[in-house]
mmCIF file of C-alpha atoms in Angstrom:
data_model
loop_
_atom_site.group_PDB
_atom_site.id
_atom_site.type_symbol
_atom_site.label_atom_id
_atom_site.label_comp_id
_atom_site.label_asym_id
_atom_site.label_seq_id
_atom_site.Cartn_x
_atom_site.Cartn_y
_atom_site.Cartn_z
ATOM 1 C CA UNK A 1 21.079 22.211 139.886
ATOM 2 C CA UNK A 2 20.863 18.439 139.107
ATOM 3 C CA UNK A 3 22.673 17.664 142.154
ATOM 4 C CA UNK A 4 20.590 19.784 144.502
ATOM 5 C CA UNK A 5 17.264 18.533 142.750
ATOM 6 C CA UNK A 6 18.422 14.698 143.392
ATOM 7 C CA UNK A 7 19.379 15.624 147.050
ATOM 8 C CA UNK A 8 15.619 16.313 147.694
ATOM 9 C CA UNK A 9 14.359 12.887 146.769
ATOM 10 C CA UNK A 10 12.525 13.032 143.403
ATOM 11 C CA UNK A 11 12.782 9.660 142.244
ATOM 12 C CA UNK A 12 10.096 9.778 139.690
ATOM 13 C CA UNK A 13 11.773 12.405 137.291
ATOM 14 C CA UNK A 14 14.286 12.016 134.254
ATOM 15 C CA UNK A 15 16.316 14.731 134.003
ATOM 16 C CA UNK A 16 17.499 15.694 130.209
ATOM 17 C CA UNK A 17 20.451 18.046 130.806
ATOM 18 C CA UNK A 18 20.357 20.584 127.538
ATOM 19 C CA UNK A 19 23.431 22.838 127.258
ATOM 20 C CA UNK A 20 26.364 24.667 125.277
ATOM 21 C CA UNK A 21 29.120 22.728 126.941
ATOM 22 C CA UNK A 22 30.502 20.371 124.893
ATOM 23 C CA UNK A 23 34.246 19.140 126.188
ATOM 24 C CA UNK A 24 34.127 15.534 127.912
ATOM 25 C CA UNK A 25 34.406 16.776 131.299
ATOM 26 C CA UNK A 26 31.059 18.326 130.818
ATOM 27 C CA UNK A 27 29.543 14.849 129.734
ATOM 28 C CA UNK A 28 31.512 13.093 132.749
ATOM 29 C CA UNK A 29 30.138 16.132 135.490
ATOM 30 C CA UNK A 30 26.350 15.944 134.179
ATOM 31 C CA UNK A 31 26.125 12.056 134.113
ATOM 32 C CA UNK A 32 27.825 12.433 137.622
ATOM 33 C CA UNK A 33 25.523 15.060 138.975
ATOM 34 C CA UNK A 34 22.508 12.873 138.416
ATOM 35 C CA UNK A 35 21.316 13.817 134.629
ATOM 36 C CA UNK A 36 19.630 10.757 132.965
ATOM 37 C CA UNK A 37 19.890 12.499 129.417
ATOM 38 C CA UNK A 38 22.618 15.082 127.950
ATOM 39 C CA UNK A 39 22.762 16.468 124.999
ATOM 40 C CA UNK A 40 24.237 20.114 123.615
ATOM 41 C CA UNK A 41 22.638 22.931 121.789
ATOM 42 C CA UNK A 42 22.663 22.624 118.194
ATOM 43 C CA UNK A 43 20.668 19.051 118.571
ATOM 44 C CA UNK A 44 18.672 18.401 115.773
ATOM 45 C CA UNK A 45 14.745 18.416 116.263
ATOM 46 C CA UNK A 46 14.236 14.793 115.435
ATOM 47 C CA UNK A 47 17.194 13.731 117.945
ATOM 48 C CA UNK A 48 15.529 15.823 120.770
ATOM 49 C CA UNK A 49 11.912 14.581 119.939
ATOM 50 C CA UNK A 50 13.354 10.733 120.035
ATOM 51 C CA UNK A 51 15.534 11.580 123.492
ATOM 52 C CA UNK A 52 11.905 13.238 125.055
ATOM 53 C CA UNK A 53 9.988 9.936 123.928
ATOM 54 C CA UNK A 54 13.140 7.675 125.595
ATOM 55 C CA UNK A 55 12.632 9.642 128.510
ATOM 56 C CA UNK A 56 9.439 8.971 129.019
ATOM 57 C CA UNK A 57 10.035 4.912 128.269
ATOM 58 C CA UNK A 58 12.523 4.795 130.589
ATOM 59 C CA UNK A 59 10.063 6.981 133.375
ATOM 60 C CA UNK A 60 7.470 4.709 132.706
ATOM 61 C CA UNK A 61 9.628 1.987 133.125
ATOM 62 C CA UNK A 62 11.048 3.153 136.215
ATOM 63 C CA UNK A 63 7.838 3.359 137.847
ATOM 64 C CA UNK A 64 6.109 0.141 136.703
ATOM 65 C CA UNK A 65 9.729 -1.604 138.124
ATOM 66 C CA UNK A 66 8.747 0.585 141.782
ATOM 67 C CA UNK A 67 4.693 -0.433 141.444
ATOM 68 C CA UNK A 68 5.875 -4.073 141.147
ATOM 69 C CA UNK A 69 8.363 -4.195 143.782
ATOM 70 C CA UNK A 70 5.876 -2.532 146.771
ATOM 71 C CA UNK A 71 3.264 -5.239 145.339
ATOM 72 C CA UNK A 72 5.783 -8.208 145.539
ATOM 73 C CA UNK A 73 7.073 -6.590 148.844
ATOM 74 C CA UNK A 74 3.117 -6.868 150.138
ATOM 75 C CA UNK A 75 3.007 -10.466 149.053
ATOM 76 C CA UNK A 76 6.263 -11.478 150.755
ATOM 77 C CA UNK A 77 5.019 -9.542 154.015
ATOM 78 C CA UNK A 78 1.790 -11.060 153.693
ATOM 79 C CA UNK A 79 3.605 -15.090 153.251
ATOM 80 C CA UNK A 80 5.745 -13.835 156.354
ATOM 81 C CA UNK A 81 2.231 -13.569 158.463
ATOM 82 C CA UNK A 82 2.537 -11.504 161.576
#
């Protein structure tokens, strides 16, 4: 699913990948498919509740970082004149 989501562009999304599967092939395959989070059933409520709030950190993060590169992008296009 990851995969296929990531293939259609979303950038603006963090994916947490919840699941039974717990060998370290699993770990390797989700990280690989494009999951920014991973974590297996049995998680503990406070452990899920602080992964959610890093999620959205890092989402905000991710799209102050994109907001300030199109504005310093502008700026260097503007310097560059026509």
């Amino acid at each position: 699913f990851t995969e296929k989501f990531r293939a259609r562009g979303p950038e603006d999304t963090y994916v947490i990948m919840l699941t039974s599967r717990k060998e370290d092939f699993d770990f390797e395959r989700g990280y690989q498919a494009g999951v920014d989070d991973y974590l297996t059933k049995g998680v503990r409520e406070p452990e899920l509740i602080a992964r959610i709030h890093a999620g959205l950190h890092t989402y905000s993060l991710r799209v102050q970082l994109r907001e300030a590169r199109a504005a310093l992008a502008l700026v260097t296009k503007r310097k560059a004149g026509p």
